[in-house]
Amino acid sequence: MCPHSHVLPPLQILSGSAPGLDEARIHITHECERKCSVWIRHAIKHKVRLLHVYGSGIEILDSTAMFPSRHLKIIRLHSLELTPGFFRPLNNDCHVLENLELKDCYVCDPPQEISSMSLKVLRIVRGFIDGLLICARNLTNLSIIYPDCEYAIVTRDLSSLVTASVIIDSEVLHQGCDIIVGGHRLLDGLSHATTLELHAPLHELAFERGLKMCPMFSNLTSLALGDWCTAADFYPLLHILHHSPKLKELSVKLKMEECSLCKESVLSSSRGTLSSTGSYPSIERIEISCRKEDPRIGAL
């Protein structure tokens, strides 16, 4: 047993004649890092359904820790370094995995892939992403919150997606670590969602570049946008509206000061192709949240 762990060692937790474990929580510190794979495999062998592994700092977890399972439905990983190839057994050998959460994790290069056919919910909170492709066809709910990215987070073939939320922190952008759009652009994989939330400071290249070849959001009925949609004289907002024929609810939340530089962005050359006039007959409700004196309120 690791002297600094707050949980009993799995061999003690898993003793007994129970047909399977509902939940296993494993806390790793640097001193007991090497034992982690043994503990995880032992829990999976005993048919664990919820596996929660969390580190004290950024402890290393590689693909050898995972074991084929027909019982594991939920995995929560916190404060861990996920080495290359880590997701391969999750994609191929965990046939009932439905919920995966990565919180404060370091996803190492080369770009890794999450493509589990059974996965329905994926939540990524903070952490450092060194390239990631998400192409899980049965995924219904995707959350990417405050990521710190060296290379692209790419979404593709998310045909079952219902709800998607991408929130980017201004502090991350100030460090020069924004989400860089790759060959299969971030917005393409979100085009099937019925509820979409895209929040970012002024201005966000990941979203703006994706708009240049923007897909039709054919199923979208509820949309929430942040400050970035006001760049280039509201070009991002207008562009999404023109590609969302079923939109019923629109929410715009402005938290930052108006940015004069953001009125001219990478999309400025394309502004003339869209008109701010016209009707959007399906929209039933519009909500705008901002300071009372915000100069953008009139244009909105």
PDB file of C-alpha atoms in Angstrom:
ATOM      1  CA  MET A   1       0.000   0.000   0.000  1.00  0.00           C
ATOM      2  CA  CYS A   2       1.289   3.433  -0.848  1.00  0.00           C
ATOM      3  CA  PRO A   3       1.959   5.330   2.400  1.00  0.00           C
ATOM      4  CA  HIS A   4       0.419   8.537   1.020  1.00  0.00           C
ATOM      5  CA  SER A   5      -2.692   7.011  -0.553  1.00  0.00           C
ATOM      6  CA  HIS A   6      -6.094   7.803   0.914  1.00  0.00           C
ATOM      7  CA  VAL A   7      -7.651   4.543  -0.282  1.00  0.00           C
ATOM      8  CA  LEU A   8      -7.076   0.937   0.635  1.00  0.00           C
ATOM      9  CA  PRO A   9      -5.022  -1.122  -1.811  1.00  0.00           C
ATOM     10  CA  PRO A  10      -7.264  -2.792  -4.411  1.00  0.00           C
ATOM     11  CA  LEU A  11      -6.329  -6.293  -3.246  1.00  0.00           C
ATOM     12  CA  GLN A  12      -8.003  -5.493   0.038  1.00  0.00           C
ATOM     13  CA  ILE A  13     -10.916  -3.621  -1.538  1.00  0.00           C
ATOM     14  CA  LEU A  14     -11.687  -6.428  -3.937  1.00  0.00           C
ATOM     15  CA  SER A  15     -11.564  -9.325  -1.535  1.00  0.00           C
ATOM     16  CA  GLY A  16     -14.753 -11.302  -1.021  1.00  0.00           C
ATOM     17  CA  SER A  17     -17.156 -13.233  -3.177  1.00  0.00           C
ATOM     18  CA  ALA A  18     -19.159 -10.363  -4.688  1.00  0.00           C
ATOM     19  CA  PRO A  19     -20.039 -10.970  -8.371  1.00  0.00           C
ATOM     20  CA  GLY A  20     -18.596  -7.626  -9.409  1.00  0.00           C
ATOM     21  CA  LEU A  21     -17.548  -4.203  -8.216  1.00  0.00           C
ATOM     22  CA  ASP A  22     -19.795  -1.180  -8.640  1.00  0.00           C
ATOM     23  CA  GLU A  23     -16.940   1.308  -8.151  1.00  0.00           C
ATOM     24  CA  ALA A  24     -13.185   1.443  -7.568  1.00  0.00           C
ATOM     25  CA  ARG A  25     -11.275   4.585  -6.591  1.00  0.00           C
ATOM     26  CA  ILE A  26      -7.501   4.542  -6.885  1.00  0.00           C
ATOM     27  CA  HIS A  27      -5.353   7.413  -5.661  1.00  0.00           C
ATOM     28  CA  ILE A  28      -1.799   7.480  -7.037  1.00  0.00           C
ATOM     29  CA  THR A  29       1.230   9.323  -5.737  1.00  0.00           C
ATOM     30  CA  HIS A  30       4.718   9.306  -7.204  1.00  0.00           C
ATOM     31  CA  GLU A  31       5.880   6.710  -4.661  1.00  0.00           C
ATOM     32  CA  CYS A  32       3.285   4.138  -5.734  1.00  0.00           C
ATOM     33  CA  GLU A  33       3.069   5.038  -9.426  1.00  0.00           C
ATOM     34  CA  ARG A  34       4.462   1.679 -10.594  1.00  0.00           C
ATOM     35  CA  LYS A  35       1.760  -0.267  -8.760  1.00  0.00           C
ATOM     36  CA  CYS A  36      -1.082   1.600 -10.410  1.00  0.00           C
ATOM     37  CA  SER A  37      -1.339  -0.670 -13.468  1.00  0.00           C
ATOM     38  CA  VAL A  38      -1.595  -3.736 -11.240  1.00  0.00           C
ATOM     39  CA  TRP A  39      -4.358  -2.138  -9.178  1.00  0.00           C
ATOM     40  CA  ILE A  40      -6.365  -1.044 -12.215  1.00  0.00           C
ATOM     41  CA  ARG A  41      -6.103  -4.431 -13.922  1.00  0.00           C
ATOM     42  CA  HIS A  42      -7.156  -6.142 -10.695  1.00  0.00           C
ATOM     43  CA  ALA A  43     -10.241  -3.899 -10.461  1.00  0.00           C
ATOM     44  CA  ILE A  44     -11.171  -4.576 -14.097  1.00  0.00           C
ATOM     45  CA  LYS A  45     -10.691  -8.318 -13.557  1.00  0.00           C
ATOM     46  CA  HIS A  46     -13.315  -8.070 -10.808  1.00  0.00           C
ATOM     47  CA  LYS A  47     -15.863  -6.548 -13.217  1.00  0.00           C
ATOM     48  CA  VAL A  48     -15.682  -2.962 -11.972  1.00  0.00           C
ATOM     49  CA  ARG A  49     -18.293  -0.704 -13.582  1.00  0.00           C
ATOM     50  CA  LEU A  50     -17.008   2.731 -12.454  1.00  0.00           C
ATOM     51  CA  LEU A  51     -13.257   3.305 -12.345  1.00  0.00           C
ATOM     52  CA  HIS A  52     -11.899   6.544 -10.863  1.00  0.00           C
ATOM     53  CA  VAL A  53      -8.113   7.029 -10.979  1.00  0.00           C
ATOM     54  CA  TYR A  54      -6.595  10.281  -9.747  1.00  0.00           C
ATOM     55  CA  GLY A  55      -3.075  11.480  -9.100  1.00  0.00           C
ATOM     56  CA  SER A  56      -1.541  13.863  -6.603  1.00  0.00           C
ATOM     57  CA  GLY A  57       0.303  15.765  -9.298  1.00  0.00           C
ATOM     58  CA  ILE A  58       0.781  14.465 -12.831  1.00  0.00           C
ATOM     59  CA  GLU A  59       1.456  10.765 -12.363  1.00  0.00           C
ATOM     60  CA  ILE A  60       2.049   8.641 -15.482  1.00  0.00           C
ATOM     61  CA  LEU A  61      -0.572   6.191 -16.726  1.00  0.00           C
ATOM     62  CA  ASP A  62       0.130   4.117 -19.845  1.00  0.00           C
ATOM     63  CA  SER A  63      -1.881   1.675 -21.953  1.00  0.00           C
ATOM     64  CA  THR A  64      -0.632  -1.365 -20.029  1.00  0.00           C
ATOM     65  CA  ALA A  65      -2.885  -0.338 -17.159  1.00  0.00           C
ATOM     66  CA  MET A  66      -6.029  -1.040 -19.164  1.00  0.00           C
ATOM     67  CA  PHE A  67      -7.478  -4.504 -19.592  1.00  0.00           C
ATOM     68  CA  PRO A  68     -10.327  -5.752 -21.843  1.00  0.00           C
ATOM     69  CA  SER A  69     -13.660  -5.369 -20.076  1.00  0.00           C
ATOM     70  CA  ARG A  70     -17.324  -6.079 -20.814  1.00  0.00           C
ATOM     71  CA  HIS A  71     -18.443  -4.388 -17.591  1.00  0.00           C
ATOM     72  CA  LEU A  72     -16.594  -1.052 -17.363  1.00  0.00           C
ATOM     73  CA  LYS A  73     -19.076   1.770 -18.148  1.00  0.00           C
ATOM     74  CA  ILE A  74     -17.557   4.898 -16.562  1.00  0.00           C
ATOM     75  CA  ILE A  75     -13.918   6.023 -16.379  1.00  0.00           C
ATOM     76  CA  ARG A  76     -12.824   9.199 -14.607  1.00  0.00           C
ATOM     77  CA  LEU A  77      -9.167  10.185 -14.849  1.00  0.00           C
ATOM     78  CA  HIS A  78      -7.847  13.184 -12.905  1.00  0.00           C
ATOM     79  CA  SER A  79      -4.353  14.712 -12.787  1.00  0.00           C
ATOM     80  CA  LEU A  80      -2.642  12.008 -14.840  1.00  0.00           C
ATOM     81  CA  GLU A  81      -0.235  11.894 -17.769  1.00  0.00           C
ATOM     82  CA  LEU A  82      -1.746   9.681 -20.482  1.00  0.00           C
ATOM     83  CA  THR A  83       1.088   8.327 -22.599  1.00  0.00           C
ATOM     84  CA  PRO A  84       0.909   7.622 -26.370  1.00  0.00           C
ATOM     85  CA  GLY A  85      -1.421   4.737 -27.147  1.00  0.00           C
ATOM     86  CA  PHE A  86      -3.355   5.058 -23.901  1.00  0.00           C
ATOM     87  CA  PHE A  87      -6.794   5.291 -25.574  1.00  0.00           C
ATOM     88  CA  ARG A  88      -6.266   2.300 -27.892  1.00  0.00           C
ATOM     89  CA  PRO A  89      -7.524  -0.355 -25.431  1.00  0.00           C
ATOM     90  CA  LEU A  90     -10.423   1.900 -24.440  1.00  0.00           C
ATOM     91  CA  ASN A  91     -11.416   2.208 -28.092  1.00  0.00           C
ATOM     92  CA  ASN A  92     -11.127  -1.488 -28.916  1.00  0.00           C
ATOM     93  CA  ASP A  93     -11.446  -3.585 -25.757  1.00  0.00           C
ATOM     94  CA  CYS A  94     -13.961  -1.853 -23.457  1.00  0.00           C
ATOM     95  CA  HIS A  95     -17.174  -2.681 -25.274  1.00  0.00           C
ATOM     96  CA  VAL A  96     -19.693  -1.078 -22.886  1.00  0.00           C
ATOM     97  CA  LEU A  97     -17.755   2.082 -21.992  1.00  0.00           C
ATOM     98  CA  GLU A  98     -20.234   4.981 -22.087  1.00  0.00           C
ATOM     99  CA  ASN A  99     -18.756   7.820 -20.041  1.00  0.00           C
ATOM    100  CA  LEU A 100     -15.180   9.143 -20.064  1.00  0.00           C
ATOM    101  CA  GLU A 101     -13.942  12.152 -18.097  1.00  0.00           C
ATOM    102  CA  LEU A 102     -10.447  13.655 -18.349  1.00  0.00           C
ATOM    103  CA  LYS A 103      -9.786  16.359 -15.783  1.00  0.00           C
ATOM    104  CA  ASP A 104      -6.439  18.148 -15.435  1.00  0.00           C
ATOM    105  CA  CYS A 105      -4.806  15.430 -17.528  1.00  0.00           C
ATOM    106  CA  TYR A 106      -1.802  15.672 -19.834  1.00  0.00           C
ATOM    107  CA  VAL A 107      -2.518  13.921 -23.149  1.00  0.00           C
ATOM    108  CA  CYS A 108       0.914  13.239 -24.646  1.00  0.00           C
ATOM    109  CA  ASP A 109       2.008  13.298 -28.276  1.00  0.00           C
ATOM    110  CA  PRO A 110       1.718  12.028 -30.923  1.00  0.00           C
ATOM    111  CA  PRO A 111      -1.910  13.105 -31.456  1.00  0.00           C
ATOM    112  CA  GLN A 112      -4.098  10.469 -29.828  1.00  0.00           C
ATOM    113  CA  GLU A 113      -7.543   9.284 -30.885  1.00  0.00           C
ATOM    114  CA  ILE A 114     -10.780   8.675 -28.994  1.00  0.00           C
ATOM    115  CA  SER A 115     -12.975   6.513 -31.238  1.00  0.00           C
ATOM    116  CA  SER A 116     -14.835   4.147 -28.921  1.00  0.00           C
ATOM    117  CA  MET A 117     -18.045   2.920 -30.607  1.00  0.00           C
ATOM    118  CA  SER A 118     -19.846   2.609 -27.262  1.00  0.00           C
ATOM    119  CA  LEU A 119     -18.857   5.996 -25.827  1.00  0.00           C
ATOM    120  CA  LYS A 120     -21.787   8.394 -25.275  1.00  0.00           C
ATOM    121  CA  VAL A 121     -20.418  11.103 -22.954  1.00  0.00           C
ATOM    122  CA  LEU A 122     -16.957  12.700 -23.169  1.00  0.00           C
ATOM    123  CA  ARG A 123     -15.900  15.493 -20.817  1.00  0.00           C
ATOM    124  CA  ILE A 124     -12.483  17.179 -21.001  1.00  0.00           C
ATOM    125  CA  VAL A 125     -11.778  19.762 -18.291  1.00  0.00           C
ATOM    126  CA  ARG A 126      -8.563  21.819 -18.308  1.00  0.00           C
ATOM    127  CA  GLY A 127      -5.355  19.832 -18.678  1.00  0.00           C
ATOM    128  CA  PHE A 128      -2.806  19.957 -21.498  1.00  0.00           C
ATOM    129  CA  ILE A 129      -3.780  18.428 -24.850  1.00  0.00           C
ATOM    130  CA  ASP A 130      -0.883  17.657 -27.187  1.00  0.00           C
ATOM    131  CA  GLY A 131      -3.116  16.764 -30.132  1.00  0.00           C
ATOM    132  CA  LEU A 132      -6.399  14.811 -30.000  1.00  0.00           C
ATOM    133  CA  LEU A 133      -8.857  13.428 -32.565  1.00  0.00           C
ATOM    134  CA  ILE A 134     -12.412  12.740 -31.348  1.00  0.00           C
ATOM    135  CA  CYS A 135     -14.393  10.540 -33.755  1.00  0.00           C
ATOM    136  CA  ALA A 136     -16.729   8.461 -31.572  1.00  0.00           C
ATOM    137  CA  ARG A 137     -19.810   7.926 -33.751  1.00  0.00           C
ATOM    138  CA  ASN A 138     -22.237   7.179 -30.908  1.00  0.00           C
ATOM    139  CA  LEU A 139     -21.150  10.129 -28.774  1.00  0.00           C
ATOM    140  CA  THR A 140     -24.183  12.179 -27.682  1.00  0.00           C
ATOM    141  CA  ASN A 141     -22.630  14.663 -25.259  1.00  0.00           C
ATOM    142  CA  LEU A 142     -19.267  16.439 -25.633  1.00  0.00           C
ATOM    143  CA  SER A 143     -17.753  19.032 -23.271  1.00  0.00           C
ATOM    144  CA  ILE A 144     -14.346  20.664 -23.788  1.00  0.00           C
ATOM    145  CA  ILE A 145     -13.769  23.188 -21.018  1.00  0.00           C
ATOM    146  CA  TYR A 146     -10.706  25.451 -20.623  1.00  0.00           C
ATOM    147  CA  PRO A 147      -8.248  23.260 -22.581  1.00  0.00           C
ATOM    148  CA  ASP A 148      -4.583  24.169 -22.889  1.00  0.00           C
ATOM    149  CA  CYS A 149      -3.529  22.982 -26.354  1.00  0.00           C
ATOM    150  CA  GLU A 150      -0.223  22.691 -28.134  1.00  0.00           C
ATOM    151  CA  TYR A 151      -1.798  21.103 -31.224  1.00  0.00           C
ATOM    152  CA  ALA A 152      -5.311  20.655 -32.563  1.00  0.00           C
ATOM    153  CA  ILE A 153      -8.338  19.141 -30.920  1.00  0.00           C
ATOM    154  CA  VAL A 154     -10.178  17.777 -33.948  1.00  0.00           C
ATOM    155  CA  THR A 155     -13.747  16.436 -34.064  1.00  0.00           C
ATOM    156  CA  ARG A 156     -15.041  14.227 -36.875  1.00  0.00           C
ATOM    157  CA  ASP A 157     -17.938  11.866 -37.672  1.00  0.00           C
ATOM    158  CA  LEU A 158     -19.956  12.669 -34.540  1.00  0.00           C
ATOM    159  CA  SER A 159     -23.239  11.739 -36.215  1.00  0.00           C
ATOM    160  CA  SER A 160     -25.085  10.999 -32.927  1.00  0.00           C
ATOM    161  CA  LEU A 161     -24.074  14.224 -31.172  1.00  0.00           C
ATOM    162  CA  VAL A 162     -26.913  15.997 -29.340  1.00  0.00           C
ATOM    163  CA  THR A 163     -25.206  18.455 -26.973  1.00  0.00           C
ATOM    164  CA  ALA A 164     -21.779  20.074 -27.354  1.00  0.00           C
ATOM    165  CA  SER A 165     -20.007  22.720 -25.286  1.00  0.00           C
ATOM    166  CA  VAL A 166     -16.600  24.280 -25.976  1.00  0.00           C
ATOM    167  CA  ILE A 167     -15.361  26.931 -23.548  1.00  0.00           C
ATOM    168  CA  ILE A 168     -11.940  28.544 -23.953  1.00  0.00           C
ATOM    169  CA  ASP A 169     -10.296  30.599 -21.227  1.00  0.00           C
ATOM    170  CA  SER A 170      -8.805  34.011 -22.005  1.00  0.00           C
ATOM    171  CA  GLU A 171      -5.777  33.272 -19.820  1.00  0.00           C
ATOM    172  CA  VAL A 172      -4.894  30.306 -22.015  1.00  0.00           C
ATOM    173  CA  LEU A 173      -5.063  32.485 -25.109  1.00  0.00           C
ATOM    174  CA  HIS A 174      -2.827  35.093 -23.537  1.00  0.00           C
ATOM    175  CA  GLN A 175      -0.209  32.378 -23.173  1.00  0.00           C
ATOM    176  CA  GLY A 176      -0.461  31.665 -26.895  1.00  0.00           C
ATOM    177  CA  CYS A 177      -1.986  28.198 -26.485  1.00  0.00           C
ATOM    178  CA  ASP A 178      -5.277  28.398 -28.353  1.00  0.00           C
ATOM    179  CA  ILE A 179      -6.967  25.465 -30.053  1.00  0.00           C
ATOM    180  CA  ILE A 180      -5.434  25.230 -33.507  1.00  0.00           C
ATOM    181  CA  VAL A 181      -7.824  23.978 -36.164  1.00  0.00           C
ATOM    182  CA  GLY A 182      -6.478  21.003 -38.088  1.00  0.00           C
ATOM    183  CA  GLY A 183      -7.440  19.358 -41.345  1.00  0.00           C
ATOM    184  CA  HIS A 184     -10.827  18.206 -40.054  1.00  0.00           C
ATOM    185  CA  ARG A 185     -11.768  21.493 -38.370  1.00  0.00           C
ATOM    186  CA  LEU A 186     -13.326  21.720 -34.917  1.00  0.00           C
ATOM    187  CA  LEU A 187     -16.785  22.861 -36.036  1.00  0.00           C
ATOM    188  CA  ASP A 188     -17.290  20.079 -38.586  1.00  0.00           C
ATOM    189  CA  GLY A 189     -17.694  17.419 -35.927  1.00  0.00           C
ATOM    190  CA  LEU A 190     -20.209  19.542 -34.022  1.00  0.00           C
ATOM    191  CA  SER A 191     -22.564  20.042 -36.966  1.00  0.00           C
ATOM    192  CA  HIS A 192     -25.044  17.347 -35.853  1.00  0.00           C
ATOM    193  CA  ALA A 193     -25.699  18.845 -32.401  1.00  0.00           C
ATOM    194  CA  THR A 194     -29.134  20.153 -31.431  1.00  0.00           C
ATOM    195  CA  THR A 195     -27.714  22.211 -28.538  1.00  0.00           C
ATOM    196  CA  LEU A 196     -24.402  24.014 -29.013  1.00  0.00           C
ATOM    197  CA  GLU A 197     -22.399  26.304 -26.727  1.00  0.00           C
ATOM    198  CA  LEU A 198     -19.254  28.081 -27.987  1.00  0.00           C
ATOM    199  CA  HIS A 199     -17.624  30.531 -25.580  1.00  0.00           C
ATOM    200  CA  ALA A 200     -14.299  32.240 -26.103  1.00  0.00           C
ATOM    201  CA  PRO A 201     -12.709  35.667 -25.706  1.00  0.00           C
ATOM    202  CA  LEU A 202     -12.178  38.101 -28.546  1.00  0.00           C
ATOM    203  CA  HIS A 203     -11.127  36.785 -30.934  1.00  0.00           C
ATOM    204  CA  GLU A 204     -10.753  32.989 -31.269  1.00  0.00           C
ATOM    205  CA  LEU A 205      -9.078  31.605 -34.388  1.00  0.00           C
ATOM    206  CA  ALA A 206     -10.214  28.028 -33.782  1.00  0.00           C
ATOM    207  CA  PHE A 207     -13.833  29.014 -34.271  1.00  0.00           C
ATOM    208  CA  GLU A 208     -13.241  31.740 -36.859  1.00  0.00           C
ATOM    209  CA  ARG A 209     -11.162  29.589 -39.195  1.00  0.00           C
ATOM    210  CA  GLY A 210     -13.735  26.823 -38.909  1.00  0.00           C
ATOM    211  CA  LEU A 211     -16.414  29.205 -40.164  1.00  0.00           C
ATOM    212  CA  LYS A 212     -14.652  29.642 -43.507  1.00  0.00           C
ATOM    213  CA  MET A 213     -15.855  26.172 -44.508  1.00  0.00           C
ATOM    214  CA  CYS A 214     -18.703  26.050 -42.028  1.00  0.00           C
ATOM    215  CA  PRO A 215     -21.007  23.040 -42.177  1.00  0.00           C
ATOM    216  CA  MET A 216     -24.774  23.267 -42.038  1.00  0.00           C
ATOM    217  CA  PHE A 217     -26.028  22.934 -38.475  1.00  0.00           C
ATOM    218  CA  SER A 218     -29.115  21.135 -39.719  1.00  0.00           C
ATOM    219  CA  ASN A 219     -30.310  19.927 -36.303  1.00  0.00           C
ATOM    220  CA  LEU A 220     -29.385  22.972 -34.221  1.00  0.00           C
ATOM    221  CA  THR A 221     -32.257  24.402 -32.176  1.00  0.00           C
ATOM    222  CA  SER A 222     -30.415  26.052 -29.245  1.00  0.00           C
ATOM    223  CA  LEU A 223     -27.229  28.114 -29.578  1.00  0.00           C
ATOM    224  CA  ALA A 224     -25.161  29.998 -26.977  1.00  0.00           C
ATOM    225  CA  LEU A 225     -22.214  32.168 -28.043  1.00  0.00           C
ATOM    226  CA  GLY A 226     -19.605  34.281 -26.282  1.00  0.00           C
ATOM    227  CA  ASP A 227     -17.690  37.453 -27.121  1.00  0.00           C
ATOM    228  CA  TRP A 228     -15.889  35.935 -30.111  1.00  0.00           C
ATOM    229  CA  CYS A 229     -19.074  36.056 -32.215  1.00  0.00           C
ATOM    230  CA  THR A 230     -18.920  39.886 -32.310  1.00  0.00           C
ATOM    231  CA  ALA A 231     -15.565  40.014 -34.135  1.00  0.00           C
ATOM    232  CA  ALA A 232     -15.445  41.414 -37.678  1.00  0.00           C
ATOM    233  CA  ASP A 233     -18.720  43.300 -37.191  1.00  0.00           C
ATOM    234  CA  PHE A 234     -20.589  40.186 -36.028  1.00  0.00           C
ATOM    235  CA  TYR A 235     -19.523  38.091 -39.003  1.00  0.00           C
ATOM    236  CA  PRO A 236     -19.243  34.848 -36.923  1.00  0.00           C
ATOM    237  CA  LEU A 237     -22.751  35.317 -35.522  1.00  0.00           C
ATOM    238  CA  LEU A 238     -24.257  36.053 -38.941  1.00  0.00           C
ATOM    239  CA  HIS A 239     -22.454  33.121 -40.528  1.00  0.00           C
ATOM    240  CA  ILE A 240     -23.757  30.599 -37.992  1.00  0.00           C
ATOM    241  CA  LEU A 241     -27.300  31.988 -38.248  1.00  0.00           C
ATOM    242  CA  HIS A 242     -27.211  31.552 -42.030  1.00  0.00           C
ATOM    243  CA  HIS A 243     -26.227  27.902 -41.480  1.00  0.00           C
ATOM    244  CA  SER A 244     -28.782  27.062 -38.759  1.00  0.00           C
ATOM    245  CA  PRO A 245     -32.214  26.780 -40.438  1.00  0.00           C
ATOM    246  CA  LYS A 246     -33.964  25.208 -37.409  1.00  0.00           C
ATOM    247  CA  LEU A 247     -32.589  27.493 -34.692  1.00  0.00           C
ATOM    248  CA  LYS A 248     -35.216  28.420 -32.084  1.00  0.00           C
ATOM    249  CA  GLU A 249     -33.212  29.784 -29.137  1.00  0.00           C
ATOM    250  CA  LEU A 250     -30.226  32.140 -29.347  1.00  0.00           C
ATOM    251  CA  SER A 251     -28.181  33.311 -26.362  1.00  0.00           C
ATOM    252  CA  VAL A 252     -25.286  35.779 -26.578  1.00  0.00           C
ATOM    253  CA  LYS A 253     -23.175  36.433 -23.467  1.00  0.00           C
ATOM    254  CA  LEU A 254     -20.733  39.351 -23.637  1.00  0.00           C
ATOM    255  CA  LYS A 255     -18.273  39.494 -20.755  1.00  0.00           C
ATOM    256  CA  MET A 256     -15.326  41.402 -22.194  1.00  0.00           C
ATOM    257  CA  GLU A 257     -14.828  44.983 -23.294  1.00  0.00           C
ATOM    258  CA  GLU A 258     -15.399  45.751 -26.954  1.00  0.00           C
ATOM    259  CA  CYS A 259     -12.144  45.243 -28.842  1.00  0.00           C
ATOM    260  CA  SER A 260     -11.408  47.604 -31.738  1.00  0.00           C
ATOM    261  CA  LEU A 261      -8.753  45.266 -33.154  1.00  0.00           C
ATOM    262  CA  CYS A 262     -11.262  42.414 -33.183  1.00  0.00           C
ATOM    263  CA  LYS A 263     -13.525  44.307 -35.535  1.00  0.00           C
ATOM    264  CA  GLU A 264     -10.988  43.318 -38.173  1.00  0.00           C
ATOM    265  CA  SER A 265     -10.104  39.640 -38.049  1.00  0.00           C
ATOM    266  CA  VAL A 266      -9.120  36.808 -40.386  1.00  0.00           C
ATOM    267  CA  LEU A 267     -12.707  36.794 -41.619  1.00  0.00           C
ATOM    268  CA  SER A 268     -12.871  40.455 -42.586  1.00  0.00           C
ATOM    269  CA  SER A 269     -12.277  39.723 -46.261  1.00  0.00           C
ATOM    270  CA  SER A 270     -15.384  37.530 -46.357  1.00  0.00           C
ATOM    271  CA  ARG A 271     -17.791  39.830 -44.565  1.00  0.00           C
ATOM    272  CA  GLY A 272     -19.354  41.102 -47.756  1.00  0.00           C
ATOM    273  CA  THR A 273     -20.766  37.692 -48.637  1.00  0.00           C
ATOM    274  CA  LEU A 274     -23.309  37.881 -45.813  1.00  0.00           C
ATOM    275  CA  SER A 275     -26.061  40.346 -45.103  1.00  0.00           C
ATOM    276  CA  SER A 276     -27.069  41.390 -41.616  1.00  0.00           C
ATOM    277  CA  THR A 277     -30.611  41.874 -42.887  1.00  0.00           C
ATOM    278  CA  GLY A 278     -33.043  39.079 -43.606  1.00  0.00           C
ATOM    279  CA  SER A 279     -35.360  36.918 -41.584  1.00  0.00           C
ATOM    280  CA  TYR A 280     -34.781  33.897 -39.395  1.00  0.00           C
ATOM    281  CA  PRO A 281     -38.398  32.715 -39.037  1.00  0.00           C
ATOM    282  CA  SER A 282     -37.703  29.730 -36.775  1.00  0.00           C
ATOM    283  CA  ILE A 283     -36.068  31.762 -33.961  1.00  0.00           C
ATOM    284  CA  GLU A 284     -38.509  32.086 -31.086  1.00  0.00           C
ATOM    285  CA  ARG A 285     -36.352  33.421 -28.249  1.00  0.00           C
ATOM    286  CA  ILE A 286     -33.269  35.649 -28.106  1.00  0.00           C
ATOM    287  CA  GLU A 287     -31.391  36.431 -24.896  1.00  0.00           C
ATOM    288  CA  ILE A 288     -28.521  38.917 -24.673  1.00  0.00           C
ATOM    289  CA  SER A 289     -26.416  39.219 -21.512  1.00  0.00           C
ATOM    290  CA  CYS A 290     -24.025  42.172 -21.293  1.00  0.00           C
ATOM    291  CA  ARG A 291     -23.226  45.410 -19.472  1.00  0.00           C
ATOM    292  CA  LYS A 292     -25.940  48.016 -19.821  1.00  0.00           C
ATOM    293  CA  GLU A 293     -23.584  50.474 -21.535  1.00  0.00           C
ATOM    294  CA  ASP A 294     -21.993  47.913 -23.900  1.00  0.00           C
ATOM    295  CA  PRO A 295     -21.834  49.626 -27.349  1.00  0.00           C
ATOM    296  CA  ARG A 296     -22.491  46.295 -29.100  1.00  0.00           C
ATOM    297  CA  ILE A 297     -26.025  46.017 -27.727  1.00  0.00           C
ATOM    298  CA  GLY A 298     -27.476  48.265 -30.438  1.00  0.00           C
ATOM    299  CA  ALA A 299     -25.954  46.235 -33.245  1.00  0.00           C
ATOM    300  CA  LEU A 300     -27.132  42.998 -31.697  1.00  0.00           C
TER     301      LEU A 300
END
